[in-house]
PDB file of C-alpha atoms and ligand atoms in Angstrom:
ATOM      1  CA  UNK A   1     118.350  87.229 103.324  1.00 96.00           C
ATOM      2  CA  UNK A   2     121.458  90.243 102.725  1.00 98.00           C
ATOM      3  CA  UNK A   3     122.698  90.261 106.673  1.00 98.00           C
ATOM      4  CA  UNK A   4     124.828  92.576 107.587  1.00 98.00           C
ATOM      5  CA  UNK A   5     126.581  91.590 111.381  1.00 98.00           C
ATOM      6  CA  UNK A   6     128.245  93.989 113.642  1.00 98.00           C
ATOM      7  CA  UNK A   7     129.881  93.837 116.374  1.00 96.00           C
ATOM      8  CA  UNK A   8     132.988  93.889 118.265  1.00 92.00           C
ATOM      9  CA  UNK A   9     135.955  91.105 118.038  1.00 88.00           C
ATOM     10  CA  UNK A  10     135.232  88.567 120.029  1.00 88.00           C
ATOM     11  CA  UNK A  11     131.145  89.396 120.477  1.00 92.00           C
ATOM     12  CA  UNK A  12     130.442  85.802 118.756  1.00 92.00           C
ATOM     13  CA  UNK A  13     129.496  87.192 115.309  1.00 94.00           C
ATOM     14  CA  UNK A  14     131.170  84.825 113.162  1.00 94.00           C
ATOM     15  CA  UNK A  15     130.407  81.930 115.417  1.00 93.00           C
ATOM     16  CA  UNK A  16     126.671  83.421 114.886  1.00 97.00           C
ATOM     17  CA  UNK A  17     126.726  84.166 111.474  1.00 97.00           C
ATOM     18  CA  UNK A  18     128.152  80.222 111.346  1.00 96.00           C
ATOM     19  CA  UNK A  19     124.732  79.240 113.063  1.00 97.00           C
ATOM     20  CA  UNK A  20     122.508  81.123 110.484  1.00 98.00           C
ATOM     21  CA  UNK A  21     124.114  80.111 107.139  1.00 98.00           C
ATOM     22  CA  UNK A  22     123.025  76.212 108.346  1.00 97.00           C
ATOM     23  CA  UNK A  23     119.869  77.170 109.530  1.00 97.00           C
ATOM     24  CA  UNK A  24     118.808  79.652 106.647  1.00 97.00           C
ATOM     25  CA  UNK A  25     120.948  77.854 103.670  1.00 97.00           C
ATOM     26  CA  UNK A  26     122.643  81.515 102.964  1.00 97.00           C
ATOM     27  CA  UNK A  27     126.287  81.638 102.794  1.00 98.00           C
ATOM     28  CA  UNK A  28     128.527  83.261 105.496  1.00 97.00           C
ATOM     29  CA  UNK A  29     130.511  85.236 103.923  1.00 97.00           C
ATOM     30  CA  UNK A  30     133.667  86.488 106.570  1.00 97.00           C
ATOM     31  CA  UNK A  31     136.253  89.075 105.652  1.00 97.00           C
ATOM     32  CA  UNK A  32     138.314  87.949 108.481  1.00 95.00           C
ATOM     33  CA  UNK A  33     138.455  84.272 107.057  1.00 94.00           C
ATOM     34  CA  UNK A  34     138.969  85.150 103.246  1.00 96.00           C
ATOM     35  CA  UNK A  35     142.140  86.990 104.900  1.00 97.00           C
ATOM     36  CA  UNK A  36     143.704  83.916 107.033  1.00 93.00           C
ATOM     37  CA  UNK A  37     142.942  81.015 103.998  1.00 93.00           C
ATOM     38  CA  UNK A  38     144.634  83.805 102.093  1.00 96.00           C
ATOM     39  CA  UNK A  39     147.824  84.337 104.504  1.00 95.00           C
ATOM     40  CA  UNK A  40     148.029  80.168 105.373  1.00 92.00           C
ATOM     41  CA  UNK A  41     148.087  79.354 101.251  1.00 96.00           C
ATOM     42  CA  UNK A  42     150.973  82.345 100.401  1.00 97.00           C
ATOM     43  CA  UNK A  43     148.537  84.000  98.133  1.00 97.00           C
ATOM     44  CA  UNK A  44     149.136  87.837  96.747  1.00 96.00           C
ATOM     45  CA  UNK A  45     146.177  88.832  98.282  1.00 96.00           C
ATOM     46  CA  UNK A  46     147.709  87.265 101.600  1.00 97.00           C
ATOM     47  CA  UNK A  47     150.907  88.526 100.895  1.00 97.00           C
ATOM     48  CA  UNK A  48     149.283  92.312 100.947  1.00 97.00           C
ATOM     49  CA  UNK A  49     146.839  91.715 103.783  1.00 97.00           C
ATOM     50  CA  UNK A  50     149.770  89.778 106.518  1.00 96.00           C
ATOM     51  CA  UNK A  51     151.010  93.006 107.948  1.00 95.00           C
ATOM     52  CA  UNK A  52     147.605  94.281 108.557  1.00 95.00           C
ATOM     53  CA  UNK A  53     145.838  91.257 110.143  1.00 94.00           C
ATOM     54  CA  UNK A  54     149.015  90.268 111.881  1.00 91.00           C
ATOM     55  CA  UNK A  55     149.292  94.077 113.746  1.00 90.00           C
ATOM     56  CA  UNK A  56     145.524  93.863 114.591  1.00 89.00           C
ATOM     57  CA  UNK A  57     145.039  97.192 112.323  1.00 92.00           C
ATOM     58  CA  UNK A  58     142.222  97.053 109.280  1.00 93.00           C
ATOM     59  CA  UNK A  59     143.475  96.089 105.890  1.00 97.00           C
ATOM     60  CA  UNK A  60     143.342  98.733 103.149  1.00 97.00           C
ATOM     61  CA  UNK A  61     140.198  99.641 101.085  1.00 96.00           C
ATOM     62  CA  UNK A  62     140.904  99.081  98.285  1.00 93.00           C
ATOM     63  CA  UNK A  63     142.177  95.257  99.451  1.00 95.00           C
ATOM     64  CA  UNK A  64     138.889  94.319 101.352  1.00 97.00           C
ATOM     65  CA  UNK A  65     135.935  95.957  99.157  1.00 97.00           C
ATOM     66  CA  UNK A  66     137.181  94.438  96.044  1.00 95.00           C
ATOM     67  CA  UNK A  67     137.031  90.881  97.436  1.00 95.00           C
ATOM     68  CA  UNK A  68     133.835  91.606  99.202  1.00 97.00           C
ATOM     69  CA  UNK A  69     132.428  92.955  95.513  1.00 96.00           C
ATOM     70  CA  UNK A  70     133.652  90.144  93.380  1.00 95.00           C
ATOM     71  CA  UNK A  71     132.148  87.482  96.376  1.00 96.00           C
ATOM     72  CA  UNK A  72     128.722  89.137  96.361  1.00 97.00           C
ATOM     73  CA  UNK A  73     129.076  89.374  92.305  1.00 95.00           C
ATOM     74  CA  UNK A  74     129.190  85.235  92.427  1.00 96.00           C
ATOM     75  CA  UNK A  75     126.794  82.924  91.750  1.00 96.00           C
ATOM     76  CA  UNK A  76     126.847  81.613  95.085  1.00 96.00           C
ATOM     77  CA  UNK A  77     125.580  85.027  96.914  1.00 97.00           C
ATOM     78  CA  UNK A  78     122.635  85.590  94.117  1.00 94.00           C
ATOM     79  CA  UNK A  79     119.943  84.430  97.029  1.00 93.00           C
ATOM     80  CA  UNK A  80     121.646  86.068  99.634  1.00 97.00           C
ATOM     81  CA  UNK A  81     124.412  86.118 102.130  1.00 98.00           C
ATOM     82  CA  UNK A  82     125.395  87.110 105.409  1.00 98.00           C
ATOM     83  CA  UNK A  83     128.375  89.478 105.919  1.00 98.00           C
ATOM     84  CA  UNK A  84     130.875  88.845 109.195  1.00 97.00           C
ATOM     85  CA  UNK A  85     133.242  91.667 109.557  1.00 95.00           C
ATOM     86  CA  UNK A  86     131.928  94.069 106.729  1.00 97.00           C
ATOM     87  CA  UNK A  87     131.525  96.699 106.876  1.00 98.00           C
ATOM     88  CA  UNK A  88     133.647  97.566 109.593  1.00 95.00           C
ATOM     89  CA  UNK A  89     133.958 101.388 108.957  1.00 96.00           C
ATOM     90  CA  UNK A  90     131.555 104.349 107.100  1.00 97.00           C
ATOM     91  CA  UNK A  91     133.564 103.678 103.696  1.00 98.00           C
ATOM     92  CA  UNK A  92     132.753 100.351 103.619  1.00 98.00           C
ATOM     93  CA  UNK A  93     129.073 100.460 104.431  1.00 98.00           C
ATOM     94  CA  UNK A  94     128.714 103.173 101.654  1.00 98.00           C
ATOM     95  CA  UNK A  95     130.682 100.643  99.046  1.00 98.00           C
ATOM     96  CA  UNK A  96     128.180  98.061 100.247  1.00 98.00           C
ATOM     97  CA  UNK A  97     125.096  99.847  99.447  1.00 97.00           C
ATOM     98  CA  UNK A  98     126.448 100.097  96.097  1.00 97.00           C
ATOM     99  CA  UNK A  99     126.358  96.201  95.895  1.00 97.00           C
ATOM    100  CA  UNK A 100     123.198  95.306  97.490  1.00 96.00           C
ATOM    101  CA  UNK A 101     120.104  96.234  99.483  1.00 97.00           C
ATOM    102  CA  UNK A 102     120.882  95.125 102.933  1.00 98.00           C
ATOM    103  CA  UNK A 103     117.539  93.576 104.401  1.00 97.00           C
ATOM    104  CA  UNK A 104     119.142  93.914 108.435  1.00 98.00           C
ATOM    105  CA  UNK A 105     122.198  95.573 109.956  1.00 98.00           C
ATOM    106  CA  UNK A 106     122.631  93.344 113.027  1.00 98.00           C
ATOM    107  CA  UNK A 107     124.531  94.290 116.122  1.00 98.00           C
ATOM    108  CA  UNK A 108     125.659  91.794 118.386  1.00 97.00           C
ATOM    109  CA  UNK A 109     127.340  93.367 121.389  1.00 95.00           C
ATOM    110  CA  UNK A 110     129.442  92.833 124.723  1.00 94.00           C
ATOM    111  CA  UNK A 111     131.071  94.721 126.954  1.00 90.00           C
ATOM    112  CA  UNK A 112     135.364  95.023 126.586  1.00 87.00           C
ATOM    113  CA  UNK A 113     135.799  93.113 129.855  1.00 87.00           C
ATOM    114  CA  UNK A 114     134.286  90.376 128.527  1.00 90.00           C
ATOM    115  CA  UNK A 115     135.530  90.313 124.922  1.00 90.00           C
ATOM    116  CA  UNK A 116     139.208  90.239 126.714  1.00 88.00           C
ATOM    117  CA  UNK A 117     138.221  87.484 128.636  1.00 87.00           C
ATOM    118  CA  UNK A 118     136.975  85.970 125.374  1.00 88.00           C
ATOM    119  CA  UNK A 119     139.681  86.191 122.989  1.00 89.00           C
ATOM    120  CA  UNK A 120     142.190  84.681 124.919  1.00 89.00           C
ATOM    121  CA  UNK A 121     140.720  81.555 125.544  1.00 93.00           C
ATOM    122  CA  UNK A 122     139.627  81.081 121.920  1.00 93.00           C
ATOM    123  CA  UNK A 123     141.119  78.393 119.660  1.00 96.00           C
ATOM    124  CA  UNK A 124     140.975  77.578 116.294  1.00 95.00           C
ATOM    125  CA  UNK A 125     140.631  73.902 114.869  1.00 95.00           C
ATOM    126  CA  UNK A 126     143.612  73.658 112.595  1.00 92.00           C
ATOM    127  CA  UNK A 127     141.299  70.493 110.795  1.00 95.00           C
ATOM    128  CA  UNK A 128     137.934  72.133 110.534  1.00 94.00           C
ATOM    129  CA  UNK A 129     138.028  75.480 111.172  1.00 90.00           C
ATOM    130  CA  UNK A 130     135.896  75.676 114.423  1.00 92.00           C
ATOM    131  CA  UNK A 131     136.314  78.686 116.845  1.00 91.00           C
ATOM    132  CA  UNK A 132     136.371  77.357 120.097  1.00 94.00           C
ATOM    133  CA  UNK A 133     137.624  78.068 123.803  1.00 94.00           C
ATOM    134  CA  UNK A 134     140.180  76.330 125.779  1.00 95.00           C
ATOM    135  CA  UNK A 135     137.696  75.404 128.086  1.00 93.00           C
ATOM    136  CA  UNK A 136     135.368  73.509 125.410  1.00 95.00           C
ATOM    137  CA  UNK A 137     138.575  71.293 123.879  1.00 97.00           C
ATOM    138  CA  UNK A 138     138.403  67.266 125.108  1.00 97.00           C
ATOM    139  CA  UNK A 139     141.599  66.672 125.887  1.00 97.00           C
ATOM    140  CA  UNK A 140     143.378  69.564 124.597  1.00 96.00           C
ATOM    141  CA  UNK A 141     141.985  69.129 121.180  1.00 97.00           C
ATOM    142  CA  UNK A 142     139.172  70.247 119.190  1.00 97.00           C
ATOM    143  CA  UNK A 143     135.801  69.067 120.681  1.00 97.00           C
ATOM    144  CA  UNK A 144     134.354  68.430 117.348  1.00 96.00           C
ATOM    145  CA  UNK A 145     136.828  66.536 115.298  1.00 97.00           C
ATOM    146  CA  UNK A 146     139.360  65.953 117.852  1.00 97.00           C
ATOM    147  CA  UNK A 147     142.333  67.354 115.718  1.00 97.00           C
ATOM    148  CA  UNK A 148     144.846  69.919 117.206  1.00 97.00           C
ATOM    149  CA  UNK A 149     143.857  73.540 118.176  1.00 97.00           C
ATOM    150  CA  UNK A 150     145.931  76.648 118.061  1.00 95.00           C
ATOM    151  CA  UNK A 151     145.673  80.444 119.154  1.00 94.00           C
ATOM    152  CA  UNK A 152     144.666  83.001 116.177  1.00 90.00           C
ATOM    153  CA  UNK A 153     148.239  85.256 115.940  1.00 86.00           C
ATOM    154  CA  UNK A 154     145.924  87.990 116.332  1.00 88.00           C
ATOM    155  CA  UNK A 155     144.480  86.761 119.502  1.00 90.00           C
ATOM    156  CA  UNK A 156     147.630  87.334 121.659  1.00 87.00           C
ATOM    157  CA  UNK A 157     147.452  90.131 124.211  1.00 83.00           C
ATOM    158  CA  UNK A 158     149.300  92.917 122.610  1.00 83.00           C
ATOM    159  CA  UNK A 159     147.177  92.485 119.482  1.00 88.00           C
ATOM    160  CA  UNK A 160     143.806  92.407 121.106  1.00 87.00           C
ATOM    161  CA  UNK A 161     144.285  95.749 122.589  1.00 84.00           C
ATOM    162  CA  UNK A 162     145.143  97.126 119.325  1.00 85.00           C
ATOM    163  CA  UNK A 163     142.131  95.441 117.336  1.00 86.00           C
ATOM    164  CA  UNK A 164     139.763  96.873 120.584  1.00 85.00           C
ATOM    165  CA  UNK A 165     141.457 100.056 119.752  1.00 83.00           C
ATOM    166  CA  UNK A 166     141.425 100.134 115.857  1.00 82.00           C
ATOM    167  CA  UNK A 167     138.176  98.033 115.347  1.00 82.00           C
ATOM    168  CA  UNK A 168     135.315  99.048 117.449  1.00 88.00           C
ATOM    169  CA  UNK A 169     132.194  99.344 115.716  1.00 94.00           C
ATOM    170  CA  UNK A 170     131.754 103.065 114.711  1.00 95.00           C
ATOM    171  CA  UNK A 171     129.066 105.155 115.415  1.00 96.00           C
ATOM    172  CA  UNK A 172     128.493 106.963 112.331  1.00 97.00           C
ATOM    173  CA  UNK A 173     127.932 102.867 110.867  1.00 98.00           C
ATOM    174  CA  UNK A 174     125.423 102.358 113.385  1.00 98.00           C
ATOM    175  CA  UNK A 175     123.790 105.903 112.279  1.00 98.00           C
ATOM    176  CA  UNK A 176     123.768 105.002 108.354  1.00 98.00           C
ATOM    177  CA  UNK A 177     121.967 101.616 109.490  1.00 98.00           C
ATOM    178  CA  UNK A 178     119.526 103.198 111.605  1.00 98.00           C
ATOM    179  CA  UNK A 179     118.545 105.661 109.171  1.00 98.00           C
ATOM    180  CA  UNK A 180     117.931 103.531 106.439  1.00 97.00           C
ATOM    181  CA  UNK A 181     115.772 101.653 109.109  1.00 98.00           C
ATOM    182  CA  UNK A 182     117.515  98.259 109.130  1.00 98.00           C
ATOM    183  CA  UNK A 183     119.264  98.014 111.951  1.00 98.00           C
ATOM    184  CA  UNK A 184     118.781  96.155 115.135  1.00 98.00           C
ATOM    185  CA  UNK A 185     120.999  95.518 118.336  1.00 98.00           C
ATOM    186  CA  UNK A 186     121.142  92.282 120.922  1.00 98.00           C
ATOM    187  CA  UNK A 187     123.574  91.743 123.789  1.00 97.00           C
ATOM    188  CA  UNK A 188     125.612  88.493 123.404  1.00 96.00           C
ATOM    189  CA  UNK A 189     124.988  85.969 126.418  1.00 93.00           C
ATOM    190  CA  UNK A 190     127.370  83.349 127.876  1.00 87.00           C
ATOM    191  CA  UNK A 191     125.186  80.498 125.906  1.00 91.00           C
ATOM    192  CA  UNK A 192     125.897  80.206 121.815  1.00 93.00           C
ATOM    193  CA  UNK A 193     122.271  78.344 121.469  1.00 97.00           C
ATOM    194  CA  UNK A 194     120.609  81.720 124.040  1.00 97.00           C
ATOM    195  CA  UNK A 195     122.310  84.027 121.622  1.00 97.00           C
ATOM    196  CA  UNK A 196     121.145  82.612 118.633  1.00 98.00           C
ATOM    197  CA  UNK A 197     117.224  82.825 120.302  1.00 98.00           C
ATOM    198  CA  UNK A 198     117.666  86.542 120.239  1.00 98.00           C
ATOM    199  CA  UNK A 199     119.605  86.624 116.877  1.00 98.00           C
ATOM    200  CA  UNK A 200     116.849  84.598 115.486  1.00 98.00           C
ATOM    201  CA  UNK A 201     113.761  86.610 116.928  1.00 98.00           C
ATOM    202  CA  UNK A 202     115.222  89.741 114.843  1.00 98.00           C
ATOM    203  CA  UNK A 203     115.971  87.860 111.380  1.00 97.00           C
ATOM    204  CA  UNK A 204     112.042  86.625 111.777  1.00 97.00           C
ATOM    205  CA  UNK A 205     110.960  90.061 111.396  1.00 95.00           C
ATOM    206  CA  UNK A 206     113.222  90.481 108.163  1.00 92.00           C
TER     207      UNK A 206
HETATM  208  P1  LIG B 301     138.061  89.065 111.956  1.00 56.84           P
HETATM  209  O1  LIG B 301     138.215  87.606 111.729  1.00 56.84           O
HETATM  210  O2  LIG B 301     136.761  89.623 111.427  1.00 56.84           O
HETATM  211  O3  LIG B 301     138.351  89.477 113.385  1.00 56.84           O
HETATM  212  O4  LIG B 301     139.195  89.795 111.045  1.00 56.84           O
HETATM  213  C1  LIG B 301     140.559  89.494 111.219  1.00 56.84           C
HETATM  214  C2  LIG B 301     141.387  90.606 110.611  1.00 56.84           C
HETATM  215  O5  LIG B 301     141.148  90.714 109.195  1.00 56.84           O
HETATM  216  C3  LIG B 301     141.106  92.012 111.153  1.00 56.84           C
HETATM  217  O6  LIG B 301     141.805  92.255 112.371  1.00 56.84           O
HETATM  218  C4  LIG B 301     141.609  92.883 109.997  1.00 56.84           C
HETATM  219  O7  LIG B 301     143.028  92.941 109.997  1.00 56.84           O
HETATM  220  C5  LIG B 301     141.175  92.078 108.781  1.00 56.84           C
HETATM  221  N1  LIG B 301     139.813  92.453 108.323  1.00 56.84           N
HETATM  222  C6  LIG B 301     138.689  91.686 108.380  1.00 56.84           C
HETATM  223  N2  LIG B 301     137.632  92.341 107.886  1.00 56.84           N
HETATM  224  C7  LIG B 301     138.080  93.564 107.508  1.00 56.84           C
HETATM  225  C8  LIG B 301     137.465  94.718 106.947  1.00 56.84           C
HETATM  226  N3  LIG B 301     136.152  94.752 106.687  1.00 56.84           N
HETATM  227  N4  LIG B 301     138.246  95.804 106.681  1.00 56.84           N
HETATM  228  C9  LIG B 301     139.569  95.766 106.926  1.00 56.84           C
HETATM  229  N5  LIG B 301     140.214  94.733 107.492  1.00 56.84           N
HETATM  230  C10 LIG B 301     139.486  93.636 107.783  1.00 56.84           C
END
C-alpha cells in the first residue's frame, strides 16, 4: 500500500493514518512528527525547521522532500507506507511521483469550524506520543498510559489561524490526484472507529 493522506490540520489524518499502519502492517510515515522528534532532541534538521513549525508556516523544500526521499529510500518503506502531511503543496506531490507510484490520494475532510474546535482541545502524551483531547484524559492525564499531557506549541490560537491560512489543502493537489485517477475524498465524523469505516471502505478498493 503507497497512501497518500490529505487533509486539513486537525481533520484526524495522522490519528487515521495511526489506525492503518496497525491494521495494514505499513509504516506511517508523518512529516509533522519527523519535525517535533527533530526540534525536542536539538537536531540540525530541528534547528532549521523550529521557526517554521513554531510560526505555523510550511518548512522549506528543500528541508521536507529530502527527508521524505531518504525515508521512502529505507528499507523499512520497501512494502509500502502511508504519508501524513506530504505532500502538502503542488511541488511536493510532483517530487513524490518521482519517488513512488502512489496507489490512493486520500482526503479526509472537515469543515474550519470544527477543526478550530478541534485543535484546541488536543493534547499530546509527553510518554507515548498519543494525540488526544482534553476531554478524553482520566484525570488530567493521558488516557492510555496515564503520563502527563501537554498542548502542541503550534496548537495555540494565534498559530492555528495561521496554519488554516498557510496550510489548506490546495486545489491544484487535489487536481494532480484526480487526474492520475487515485484520489478519493471522505468527511471526518465525531467517532475515530466511524471514520476509520469510511477510510477503510476506500483502501479496500486499492
Ligand atoms: P503536522 O503535524 O502535519 O500538522 O505538521 C506540523 C508542522 O510541520 C507544520 O505546521 C509545518 O510547519 C511542518 N510540516 C509538516 N509537513 C510539512 C510539509 N509537507 N511541508 C512543509 N512543512 C511541513
Amino acid at each position: 500500500m503507497r497512501l497518500v493522506l490529505l487533509g486539513p490540520v486537525g481533520s484526524g489524518k495522522g490519528t487515521q493514518a495511526k489506525l492503518i499502519s496497525e491494521r495494514y502492517n505499513v509504516p506511517h510515515i508523518s512529516t509533522g512528527e519527523i519535525f517535533r522528534w527533530n526540534i525536542q532532541n536539538n537536531t540540525e534538521l530541528g534547528q532549521q525547521a523550529k521557526k517554521f513549525v513554531d510560526a505555523g508556516e510550511l518548512v522549506p523544500e528543500e528541508l521536507t522532500i529530502k527527508i521524505v526521499e531518504d525515508k521512502l529510500a529505507s528499507e523499512e518503506c520497501k512494502n509500502g507506507f502511508i504519508l501524513d502531511g506530504f505532500p502538502r503543496n503542488l511541488v511536493q506531490a510532483k517530487a513524490l511521483e518521482k519517488m513512488a507510484t502512489i496507489d490512493k490520494a486520500l482526503l479526509i475532510d472537515l469543515e474550519e469550524e470544527e477543526i478550530i474546535k478541534r485543535l484546541s482541545s488536543r493534547r499530546m502524551c509527553r510518554a507515548c506520543g498519543n494525540s488526544t483531547s482534553v476531554d478524553w484524559l482520566v484525570d488530567g492525564k493521558c488516557e492510555k498510559c496515564g503520563a502527563e499531557v501537554y498542548i502542541r506549541d503550534d496548537d495555540k490560537p494565534e498559530v492555528i489561524k495561521n496554519r488554516l491560512k498557510k496550510q489548506a489543502v490546495p486545489q491544484d493537489v487535489v487536481e494532480f490526484y484526480k487526474n492520475k485517477n487515485v484520489f478519493s475524498a471522505i468527511h471526518a465524523t465525531d467517532e475515530i472507529e466511524k471514520t476509520y469505516k469510511l477510510v477503510d471502505e476506500v483502501l479496500k478498493t486499492i
